[in-house]
CSV table of N, CA and C in Angstrom, one decimal:
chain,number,residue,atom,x,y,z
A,27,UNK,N,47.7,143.6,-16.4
A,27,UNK,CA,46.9,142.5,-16.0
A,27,UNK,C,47.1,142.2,-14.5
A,28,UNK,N,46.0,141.9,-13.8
A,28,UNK,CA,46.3,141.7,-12.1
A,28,UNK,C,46.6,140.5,-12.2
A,29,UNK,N,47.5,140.3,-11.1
A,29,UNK,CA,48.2,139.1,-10.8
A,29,UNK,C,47.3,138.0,-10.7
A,30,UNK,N,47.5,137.0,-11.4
A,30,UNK,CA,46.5,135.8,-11.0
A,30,UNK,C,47.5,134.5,-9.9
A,31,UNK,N,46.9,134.8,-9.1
A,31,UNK,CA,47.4,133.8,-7.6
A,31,UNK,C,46.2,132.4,-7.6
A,32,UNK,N,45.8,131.6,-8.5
A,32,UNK,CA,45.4,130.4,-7.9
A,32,UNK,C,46.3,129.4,-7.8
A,33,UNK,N,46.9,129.4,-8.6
A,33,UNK,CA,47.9,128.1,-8.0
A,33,UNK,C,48.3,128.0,-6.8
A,34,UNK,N,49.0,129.6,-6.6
A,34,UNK,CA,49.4,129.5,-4.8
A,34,UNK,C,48.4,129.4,-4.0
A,35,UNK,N,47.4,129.9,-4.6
A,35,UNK,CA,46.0,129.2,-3.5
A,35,UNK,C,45.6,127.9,-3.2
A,36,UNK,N,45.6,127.0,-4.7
A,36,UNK,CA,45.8,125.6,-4.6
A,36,UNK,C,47.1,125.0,-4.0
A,37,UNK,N,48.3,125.8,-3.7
A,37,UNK,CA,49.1,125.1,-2.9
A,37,UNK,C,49.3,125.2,-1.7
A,38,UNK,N,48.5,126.2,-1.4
A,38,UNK,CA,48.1,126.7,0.0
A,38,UNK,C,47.1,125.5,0.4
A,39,UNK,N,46.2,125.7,-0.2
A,39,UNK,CA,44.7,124.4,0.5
A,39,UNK,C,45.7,122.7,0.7
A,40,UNK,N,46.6,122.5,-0.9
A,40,UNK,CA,46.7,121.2,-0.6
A,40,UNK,C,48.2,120.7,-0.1
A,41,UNK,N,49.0,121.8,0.1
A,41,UNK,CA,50.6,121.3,1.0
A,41,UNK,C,50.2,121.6,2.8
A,42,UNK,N,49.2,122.4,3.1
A,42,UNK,CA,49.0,122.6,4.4
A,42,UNK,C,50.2,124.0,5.4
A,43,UNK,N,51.0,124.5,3.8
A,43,UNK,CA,51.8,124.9,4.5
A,43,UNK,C,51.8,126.4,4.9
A,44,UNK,N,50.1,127.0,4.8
A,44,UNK,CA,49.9,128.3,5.4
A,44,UNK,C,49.6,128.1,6.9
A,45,UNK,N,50.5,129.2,7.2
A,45,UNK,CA,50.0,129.7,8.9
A,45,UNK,C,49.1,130.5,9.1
A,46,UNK,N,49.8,131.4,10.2
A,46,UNK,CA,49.2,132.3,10.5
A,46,UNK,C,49.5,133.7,9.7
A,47,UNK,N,49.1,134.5,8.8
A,47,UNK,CA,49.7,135.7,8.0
A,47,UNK,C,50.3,136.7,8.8
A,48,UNK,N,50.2,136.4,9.9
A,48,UNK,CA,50.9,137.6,10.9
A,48,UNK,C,52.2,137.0,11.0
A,49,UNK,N,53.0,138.2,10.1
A,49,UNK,CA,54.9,137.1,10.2
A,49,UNK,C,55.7,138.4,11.0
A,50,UNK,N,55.2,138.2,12.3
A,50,UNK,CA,56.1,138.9,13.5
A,50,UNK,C,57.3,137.6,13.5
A,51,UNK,N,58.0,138.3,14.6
A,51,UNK,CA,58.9,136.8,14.9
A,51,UNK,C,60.0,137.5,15.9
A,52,UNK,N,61.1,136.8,16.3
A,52,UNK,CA,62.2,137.0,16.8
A,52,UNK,C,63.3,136.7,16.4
A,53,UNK,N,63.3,135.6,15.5
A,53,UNK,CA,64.4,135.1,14.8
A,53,UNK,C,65.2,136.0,14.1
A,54,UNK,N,66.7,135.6,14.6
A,54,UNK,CA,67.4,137.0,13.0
A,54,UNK,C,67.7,136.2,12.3
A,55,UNK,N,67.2,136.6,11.0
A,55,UNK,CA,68.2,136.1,9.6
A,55,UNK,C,69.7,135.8,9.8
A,56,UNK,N,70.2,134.9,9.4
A,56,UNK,CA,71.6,135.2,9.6
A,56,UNK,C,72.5,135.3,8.2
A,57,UNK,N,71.3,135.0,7.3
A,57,UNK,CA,71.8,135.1,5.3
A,57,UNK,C,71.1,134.5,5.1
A,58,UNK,N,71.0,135.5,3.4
A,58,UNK,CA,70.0,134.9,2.7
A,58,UNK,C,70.8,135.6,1.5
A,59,UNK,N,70.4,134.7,0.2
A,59,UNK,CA,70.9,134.6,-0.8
A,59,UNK,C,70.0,133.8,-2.1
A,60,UNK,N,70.3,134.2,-3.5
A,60,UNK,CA,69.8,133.8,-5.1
A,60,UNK,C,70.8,132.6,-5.2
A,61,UNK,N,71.8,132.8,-5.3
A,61,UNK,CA,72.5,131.8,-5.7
A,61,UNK,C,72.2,130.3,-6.1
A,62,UNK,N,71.4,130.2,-5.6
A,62,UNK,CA,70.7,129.0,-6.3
A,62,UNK,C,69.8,128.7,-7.5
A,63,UNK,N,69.4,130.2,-7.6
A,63,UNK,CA,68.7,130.2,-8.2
A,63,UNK,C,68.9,129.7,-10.1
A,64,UNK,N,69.9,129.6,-10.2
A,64,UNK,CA,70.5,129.5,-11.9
A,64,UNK,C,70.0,127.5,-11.6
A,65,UNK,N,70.7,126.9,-10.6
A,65,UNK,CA,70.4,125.8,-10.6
A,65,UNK,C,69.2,125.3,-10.6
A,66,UNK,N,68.0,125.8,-10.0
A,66,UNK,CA,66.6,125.4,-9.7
A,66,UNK,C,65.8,126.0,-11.0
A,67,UNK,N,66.8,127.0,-11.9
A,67,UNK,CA,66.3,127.3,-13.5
A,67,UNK,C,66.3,125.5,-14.1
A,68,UNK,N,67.7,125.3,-14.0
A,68,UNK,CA,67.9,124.1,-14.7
A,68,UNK,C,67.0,123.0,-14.0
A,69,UNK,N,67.0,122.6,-13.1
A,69,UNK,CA,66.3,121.5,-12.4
A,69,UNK,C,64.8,121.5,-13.0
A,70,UNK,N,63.8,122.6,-12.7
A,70,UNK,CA,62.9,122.6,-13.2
A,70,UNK,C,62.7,123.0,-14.0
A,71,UNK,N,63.4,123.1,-15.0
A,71,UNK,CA,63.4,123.7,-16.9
A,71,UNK,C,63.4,121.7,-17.0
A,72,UNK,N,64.5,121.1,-16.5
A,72,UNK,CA,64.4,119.6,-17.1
A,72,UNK,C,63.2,118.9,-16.8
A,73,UNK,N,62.9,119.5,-15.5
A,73,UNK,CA,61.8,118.6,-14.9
A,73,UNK,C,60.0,119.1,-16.1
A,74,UNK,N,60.0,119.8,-16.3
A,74,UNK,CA,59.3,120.7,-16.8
A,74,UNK,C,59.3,120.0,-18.5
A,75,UNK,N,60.6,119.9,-19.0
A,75,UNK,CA,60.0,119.2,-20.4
A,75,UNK,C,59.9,118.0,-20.2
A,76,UNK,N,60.2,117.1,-19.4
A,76,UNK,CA,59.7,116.2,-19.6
A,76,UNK,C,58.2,115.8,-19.4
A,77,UNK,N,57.6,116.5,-19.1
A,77,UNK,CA,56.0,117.0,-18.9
A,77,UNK,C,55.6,117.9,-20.3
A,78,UNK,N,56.5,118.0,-21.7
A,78,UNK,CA,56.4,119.0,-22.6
A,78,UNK,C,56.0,120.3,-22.5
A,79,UNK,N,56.1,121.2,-21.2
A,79,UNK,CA,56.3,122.0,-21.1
A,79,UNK,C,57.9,123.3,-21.3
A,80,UNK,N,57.2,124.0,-21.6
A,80,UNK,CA,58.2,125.1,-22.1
A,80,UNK,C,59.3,125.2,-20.8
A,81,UNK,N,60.8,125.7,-20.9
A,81,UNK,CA,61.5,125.6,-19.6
A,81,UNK,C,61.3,126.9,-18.8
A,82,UNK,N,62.2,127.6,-18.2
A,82,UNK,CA,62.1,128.8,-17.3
A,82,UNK,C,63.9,129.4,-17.4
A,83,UNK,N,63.7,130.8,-17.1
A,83,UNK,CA,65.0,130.8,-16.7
A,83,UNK,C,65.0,132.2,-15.5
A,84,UNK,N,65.9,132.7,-14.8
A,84,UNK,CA,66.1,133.2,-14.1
A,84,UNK,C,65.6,134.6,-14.2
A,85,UNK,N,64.7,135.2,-13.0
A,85,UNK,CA,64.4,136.9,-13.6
A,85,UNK,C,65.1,137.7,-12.4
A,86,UNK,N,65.7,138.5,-12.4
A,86,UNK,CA,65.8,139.1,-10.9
A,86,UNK,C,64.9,139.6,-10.2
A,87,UNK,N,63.9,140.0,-10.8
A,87,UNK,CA,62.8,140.9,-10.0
A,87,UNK,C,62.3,139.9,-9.4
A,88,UNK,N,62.3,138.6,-9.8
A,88,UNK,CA,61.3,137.4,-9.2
A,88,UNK,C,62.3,136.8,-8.4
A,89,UNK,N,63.6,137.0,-8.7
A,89,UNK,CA,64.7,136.6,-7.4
A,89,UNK,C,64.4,137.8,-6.1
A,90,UNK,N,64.2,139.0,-6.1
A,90,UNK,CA,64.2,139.8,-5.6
A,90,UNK,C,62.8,139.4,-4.6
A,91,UNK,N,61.6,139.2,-5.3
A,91,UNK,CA,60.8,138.7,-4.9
A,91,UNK,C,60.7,137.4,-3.7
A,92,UNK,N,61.5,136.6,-4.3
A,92,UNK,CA,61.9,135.1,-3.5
A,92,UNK,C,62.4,135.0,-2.2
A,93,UNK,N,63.6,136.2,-2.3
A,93,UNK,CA,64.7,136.8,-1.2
A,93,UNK,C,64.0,137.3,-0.3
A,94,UNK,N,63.0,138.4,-0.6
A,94,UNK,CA,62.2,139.2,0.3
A,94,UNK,C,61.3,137.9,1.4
A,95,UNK,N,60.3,137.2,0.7
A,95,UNK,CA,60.0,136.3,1.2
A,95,UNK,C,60.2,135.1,2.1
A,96,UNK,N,61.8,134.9,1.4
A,96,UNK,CA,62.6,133.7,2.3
A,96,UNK,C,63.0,134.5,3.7
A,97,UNK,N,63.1,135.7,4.0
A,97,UNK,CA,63.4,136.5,4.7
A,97,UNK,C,62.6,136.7,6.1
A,98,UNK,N,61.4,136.9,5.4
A,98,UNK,CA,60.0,137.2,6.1
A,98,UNK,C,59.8,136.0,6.9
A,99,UNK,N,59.7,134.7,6.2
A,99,UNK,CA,59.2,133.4,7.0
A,99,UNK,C,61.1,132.9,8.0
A,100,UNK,N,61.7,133.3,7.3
A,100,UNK,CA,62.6,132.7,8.2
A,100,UNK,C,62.8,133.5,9.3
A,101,UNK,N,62.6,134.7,9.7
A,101,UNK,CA,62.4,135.4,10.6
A,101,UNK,C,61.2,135.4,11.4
A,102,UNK,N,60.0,134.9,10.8
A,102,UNK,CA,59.0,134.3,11.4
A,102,UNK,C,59.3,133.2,12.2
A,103,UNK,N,60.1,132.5,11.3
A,103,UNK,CA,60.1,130.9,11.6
A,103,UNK,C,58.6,130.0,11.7
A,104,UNK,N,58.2,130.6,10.5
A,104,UNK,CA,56.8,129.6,10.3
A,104,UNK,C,56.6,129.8,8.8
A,105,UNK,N,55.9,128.9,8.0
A,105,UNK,CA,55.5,129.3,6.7
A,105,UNK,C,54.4,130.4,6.4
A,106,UNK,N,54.2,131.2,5.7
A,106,UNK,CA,53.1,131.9,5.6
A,106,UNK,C,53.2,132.6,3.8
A,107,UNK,N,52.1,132.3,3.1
A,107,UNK,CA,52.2,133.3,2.1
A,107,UNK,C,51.8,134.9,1.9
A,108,UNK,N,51.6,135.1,3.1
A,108,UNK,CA,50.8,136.5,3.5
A,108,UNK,C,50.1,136.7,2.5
A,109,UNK,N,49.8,138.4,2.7
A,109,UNK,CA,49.2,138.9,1.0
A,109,UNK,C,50.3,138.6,-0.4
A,110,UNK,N,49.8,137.5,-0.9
A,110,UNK,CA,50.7,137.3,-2.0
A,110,UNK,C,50.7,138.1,-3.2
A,111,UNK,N,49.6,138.4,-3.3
A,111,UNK,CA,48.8,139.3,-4.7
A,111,UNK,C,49.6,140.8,-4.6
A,112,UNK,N,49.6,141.2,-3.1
A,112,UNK,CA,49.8,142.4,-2.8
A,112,UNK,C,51.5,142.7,-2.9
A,113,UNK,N,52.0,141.5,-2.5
A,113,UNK,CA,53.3,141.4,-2.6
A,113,UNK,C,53.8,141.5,-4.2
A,114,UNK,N,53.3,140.7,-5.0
A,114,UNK,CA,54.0,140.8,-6.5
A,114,UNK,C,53.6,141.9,-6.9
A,115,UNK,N,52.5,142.8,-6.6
A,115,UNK,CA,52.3,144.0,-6.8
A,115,UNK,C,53.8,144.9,-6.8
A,116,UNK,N,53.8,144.6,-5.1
A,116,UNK,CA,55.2,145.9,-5.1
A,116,UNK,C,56.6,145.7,-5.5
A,117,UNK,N,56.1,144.1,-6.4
A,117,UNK,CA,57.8,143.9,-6.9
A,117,UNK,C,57.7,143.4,-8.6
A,118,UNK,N,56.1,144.1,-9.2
A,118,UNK,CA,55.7,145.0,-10.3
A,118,UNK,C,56.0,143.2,-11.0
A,119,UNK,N,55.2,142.1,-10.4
A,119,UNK,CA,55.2,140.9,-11.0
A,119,UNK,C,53.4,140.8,-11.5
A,120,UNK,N,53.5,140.9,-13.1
A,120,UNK,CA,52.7,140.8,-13.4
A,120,UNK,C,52.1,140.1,-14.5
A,121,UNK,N,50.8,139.3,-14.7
A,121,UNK,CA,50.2,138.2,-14.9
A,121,UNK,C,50.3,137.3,-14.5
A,122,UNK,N,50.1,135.7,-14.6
A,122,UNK,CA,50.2,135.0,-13.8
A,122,UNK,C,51.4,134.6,-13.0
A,123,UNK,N,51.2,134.0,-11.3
A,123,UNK,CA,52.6,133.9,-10.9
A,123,UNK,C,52.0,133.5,-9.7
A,124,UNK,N,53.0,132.2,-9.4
A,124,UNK,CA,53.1,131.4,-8.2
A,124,UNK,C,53.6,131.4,-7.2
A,125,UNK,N,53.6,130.8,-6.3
A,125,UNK,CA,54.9,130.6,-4.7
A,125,UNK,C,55.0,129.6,-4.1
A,126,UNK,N,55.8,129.2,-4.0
A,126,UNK,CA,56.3,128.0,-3.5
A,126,UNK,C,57.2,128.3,-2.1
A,127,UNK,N,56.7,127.5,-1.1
A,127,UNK,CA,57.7,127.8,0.4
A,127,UNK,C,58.1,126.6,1.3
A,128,UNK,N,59.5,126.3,1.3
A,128,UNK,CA,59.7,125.0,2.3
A,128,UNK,C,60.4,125.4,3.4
A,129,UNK,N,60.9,124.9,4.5
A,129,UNK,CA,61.8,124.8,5.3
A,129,UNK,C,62.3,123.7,6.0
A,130,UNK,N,63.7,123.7,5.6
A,130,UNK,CA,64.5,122.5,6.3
A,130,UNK,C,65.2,122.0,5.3
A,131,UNK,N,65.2,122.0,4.3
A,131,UNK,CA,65.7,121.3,3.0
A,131,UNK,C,67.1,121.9,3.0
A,132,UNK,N,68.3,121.4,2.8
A,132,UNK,CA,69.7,122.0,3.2
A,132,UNK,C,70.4,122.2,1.7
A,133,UNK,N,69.6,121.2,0.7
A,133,UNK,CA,70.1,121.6,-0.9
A,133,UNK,C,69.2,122.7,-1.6
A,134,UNK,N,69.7,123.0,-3.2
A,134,UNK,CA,68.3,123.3,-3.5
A,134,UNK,C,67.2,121.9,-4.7
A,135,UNK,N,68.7,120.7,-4.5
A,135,UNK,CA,68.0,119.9,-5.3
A,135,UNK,C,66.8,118.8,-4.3
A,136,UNK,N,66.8,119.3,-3.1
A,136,UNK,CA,66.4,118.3,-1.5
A,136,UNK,C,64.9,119.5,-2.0
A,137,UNK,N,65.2,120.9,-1.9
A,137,UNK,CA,63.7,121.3,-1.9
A,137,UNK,C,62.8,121.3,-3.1
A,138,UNK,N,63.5,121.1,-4.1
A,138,UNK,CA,62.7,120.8,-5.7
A,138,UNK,C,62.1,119.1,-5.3
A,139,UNK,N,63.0,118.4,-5.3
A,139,UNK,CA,62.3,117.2,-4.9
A,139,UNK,C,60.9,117.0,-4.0
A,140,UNK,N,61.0,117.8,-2.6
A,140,UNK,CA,59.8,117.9,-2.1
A,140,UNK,C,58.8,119.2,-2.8
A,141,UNK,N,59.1,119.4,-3.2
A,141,UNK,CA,58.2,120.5,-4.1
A,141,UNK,C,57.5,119.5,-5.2
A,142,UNK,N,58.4,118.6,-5.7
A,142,UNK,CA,57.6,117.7,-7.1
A,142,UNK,C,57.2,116.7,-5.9
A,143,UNK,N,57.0,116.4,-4.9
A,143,UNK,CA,56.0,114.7,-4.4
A,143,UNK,C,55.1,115.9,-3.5
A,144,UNK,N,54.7,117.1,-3.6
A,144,UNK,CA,54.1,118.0,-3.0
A,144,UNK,C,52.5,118.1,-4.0
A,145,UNK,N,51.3,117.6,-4.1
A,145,UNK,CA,50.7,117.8,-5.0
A,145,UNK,C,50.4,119.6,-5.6
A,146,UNK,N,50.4,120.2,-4.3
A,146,UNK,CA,49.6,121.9,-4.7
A,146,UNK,C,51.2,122.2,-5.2
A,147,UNK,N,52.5,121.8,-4.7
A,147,UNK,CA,53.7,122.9,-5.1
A,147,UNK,C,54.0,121.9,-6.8
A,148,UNK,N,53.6,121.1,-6.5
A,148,UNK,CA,53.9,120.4,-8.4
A,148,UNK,C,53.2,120.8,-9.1
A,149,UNK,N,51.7,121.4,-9.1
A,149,UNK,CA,50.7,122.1,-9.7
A,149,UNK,C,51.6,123.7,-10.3
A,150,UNK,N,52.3,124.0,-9.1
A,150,UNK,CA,53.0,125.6,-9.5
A,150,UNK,C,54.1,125.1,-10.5
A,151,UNK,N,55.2,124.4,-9.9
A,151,UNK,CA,56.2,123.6,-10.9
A,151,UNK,C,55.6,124.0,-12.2
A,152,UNK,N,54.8,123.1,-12.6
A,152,UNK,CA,54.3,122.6,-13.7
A,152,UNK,C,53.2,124.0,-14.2
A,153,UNK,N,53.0,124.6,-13.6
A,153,UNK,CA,52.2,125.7,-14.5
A,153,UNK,C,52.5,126.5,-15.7
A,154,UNK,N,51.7,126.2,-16.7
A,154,UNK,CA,52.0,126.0,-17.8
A,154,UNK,C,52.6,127.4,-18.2
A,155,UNK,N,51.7,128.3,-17.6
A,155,UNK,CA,52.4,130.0,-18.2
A,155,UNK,C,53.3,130.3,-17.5
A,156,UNK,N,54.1,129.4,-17.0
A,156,UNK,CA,55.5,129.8,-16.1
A,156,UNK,C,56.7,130.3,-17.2
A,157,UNK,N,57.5,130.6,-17.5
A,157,UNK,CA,58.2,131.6,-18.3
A,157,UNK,C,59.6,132.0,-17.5
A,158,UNK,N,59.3,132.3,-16.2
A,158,UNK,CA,60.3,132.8,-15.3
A,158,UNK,C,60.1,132.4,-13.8
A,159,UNK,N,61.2,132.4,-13.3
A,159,UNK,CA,61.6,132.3,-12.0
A,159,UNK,C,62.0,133.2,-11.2
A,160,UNK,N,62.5,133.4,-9.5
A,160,UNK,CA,63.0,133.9,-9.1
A,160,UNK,C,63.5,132.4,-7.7
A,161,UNK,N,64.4,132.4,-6.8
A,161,UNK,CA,64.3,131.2,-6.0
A,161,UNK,C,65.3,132.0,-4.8
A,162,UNK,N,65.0,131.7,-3.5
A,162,UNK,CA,66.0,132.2,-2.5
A,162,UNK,C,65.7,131.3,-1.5
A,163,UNK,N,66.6,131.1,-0.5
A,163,UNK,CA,66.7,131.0,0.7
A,163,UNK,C,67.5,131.8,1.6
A,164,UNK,N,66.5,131.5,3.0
A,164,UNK,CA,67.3,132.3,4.1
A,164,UNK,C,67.7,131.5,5.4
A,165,UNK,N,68.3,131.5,5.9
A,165,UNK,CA,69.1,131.2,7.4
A,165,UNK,C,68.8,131.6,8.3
A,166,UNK,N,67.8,131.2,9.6
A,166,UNK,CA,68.3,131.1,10.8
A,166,UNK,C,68.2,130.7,11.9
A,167,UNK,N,68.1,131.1,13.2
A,167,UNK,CA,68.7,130.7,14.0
A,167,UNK,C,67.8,129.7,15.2
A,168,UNK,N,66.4,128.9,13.8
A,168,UNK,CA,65.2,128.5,14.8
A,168,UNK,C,65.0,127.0,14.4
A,169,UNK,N,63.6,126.9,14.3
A,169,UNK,CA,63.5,124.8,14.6
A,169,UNK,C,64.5,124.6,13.3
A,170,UNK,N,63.7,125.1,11.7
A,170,UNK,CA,64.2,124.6,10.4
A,170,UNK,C,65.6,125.0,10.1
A,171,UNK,N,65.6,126.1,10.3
A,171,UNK,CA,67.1,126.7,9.8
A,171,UNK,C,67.2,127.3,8.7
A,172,UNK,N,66.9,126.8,7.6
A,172,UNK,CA,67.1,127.1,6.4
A,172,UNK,C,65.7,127.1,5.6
A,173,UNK,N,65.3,128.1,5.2
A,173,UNK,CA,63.5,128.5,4.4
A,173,UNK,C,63.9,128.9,3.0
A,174,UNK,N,63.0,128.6,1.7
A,174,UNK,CA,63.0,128.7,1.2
A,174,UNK,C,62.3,128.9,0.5
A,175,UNK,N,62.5,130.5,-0.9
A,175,UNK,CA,61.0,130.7,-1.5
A,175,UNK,C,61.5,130.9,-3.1
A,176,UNK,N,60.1,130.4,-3.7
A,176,UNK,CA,60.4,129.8,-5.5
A,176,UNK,C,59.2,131.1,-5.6
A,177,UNK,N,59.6,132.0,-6.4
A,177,UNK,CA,58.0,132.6,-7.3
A,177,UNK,C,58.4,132.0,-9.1
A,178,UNK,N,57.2,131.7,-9.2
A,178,UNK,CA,57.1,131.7,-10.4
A,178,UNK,C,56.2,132.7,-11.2
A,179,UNK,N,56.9,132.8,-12.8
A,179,UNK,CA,55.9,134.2,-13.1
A,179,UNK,C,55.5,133.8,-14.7
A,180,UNK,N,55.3,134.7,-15.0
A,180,UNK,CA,55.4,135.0,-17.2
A,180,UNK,C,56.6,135.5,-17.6
């Protein structure tokens, strides 16, 4: 089944937080890491039933996916979803699946929070055929500092 990307398109039109898709940059990463990701399983697995939705838990391919991406924009130092479709392609994420991208948030409980008062990134939260996760951030050395990327999948 091809990846179905509307939600990240609806979070694209309504957080405002696509750039420009050209993610040149100069910034070095200085780390990037999953490690959060077990936590932001729980955070939005709770946030999630209370909405009677099913919870999520951790996938690595979709961490793998997260990492790559927190990587990209923080080396950009801008937000961008690039080709997203094209992306879960090469990291074999398949049927529906979301993206979520912040920067500046220093927890991972500071970026779930702006992600739920976010209308387009609470749409992905809350998408119903969510199933799994992947979550990363990366570090460095520009305005935000710290970027961060959620995929959600089946």
């Amino acid at each position: 089944m091809r990846v179905l990307f509307i939600s990240a398109l609806v979070a694209l039109a309504l957080s405002g937080c696509a750039g420009n898709t050209s993610l040149t940059g100069g910034d070095a990463v200085l780390a990037s890491s999953t490690s959060d990701a077990a936590a932001a399983a729980r955070l939005i697995s709770a946030y999630r039933a209370s909405k009677g939705l099913s919870p999520v838990s951790v996938d690595p391919k979709l961490n793998e996916a997260a990492e790559y991406q927190a990587r990209v924009v923080a080396a950009a130092g801008k937000l961008s979803h690039g080709n997203f479709a094209s992306r879960m392609d090469k990291f074999g994420v398949m049927g529906y699946a979301a993206e979520n991208l912040s920067a500046g948030s220093d927890t991972v409980d500071g970026v779930i929070g702006r992600w739920k008062a976010s209308p387009g990134h609470n749409v992905n939260l809350l998408m119903p055929q969510a199933r799994k996760i992947g979550l990363a951030r990366a570090d460095a050395n520009n305005r935000y500092g710290r970027y961060w990327a959620l995929v959600l999948g089946q």
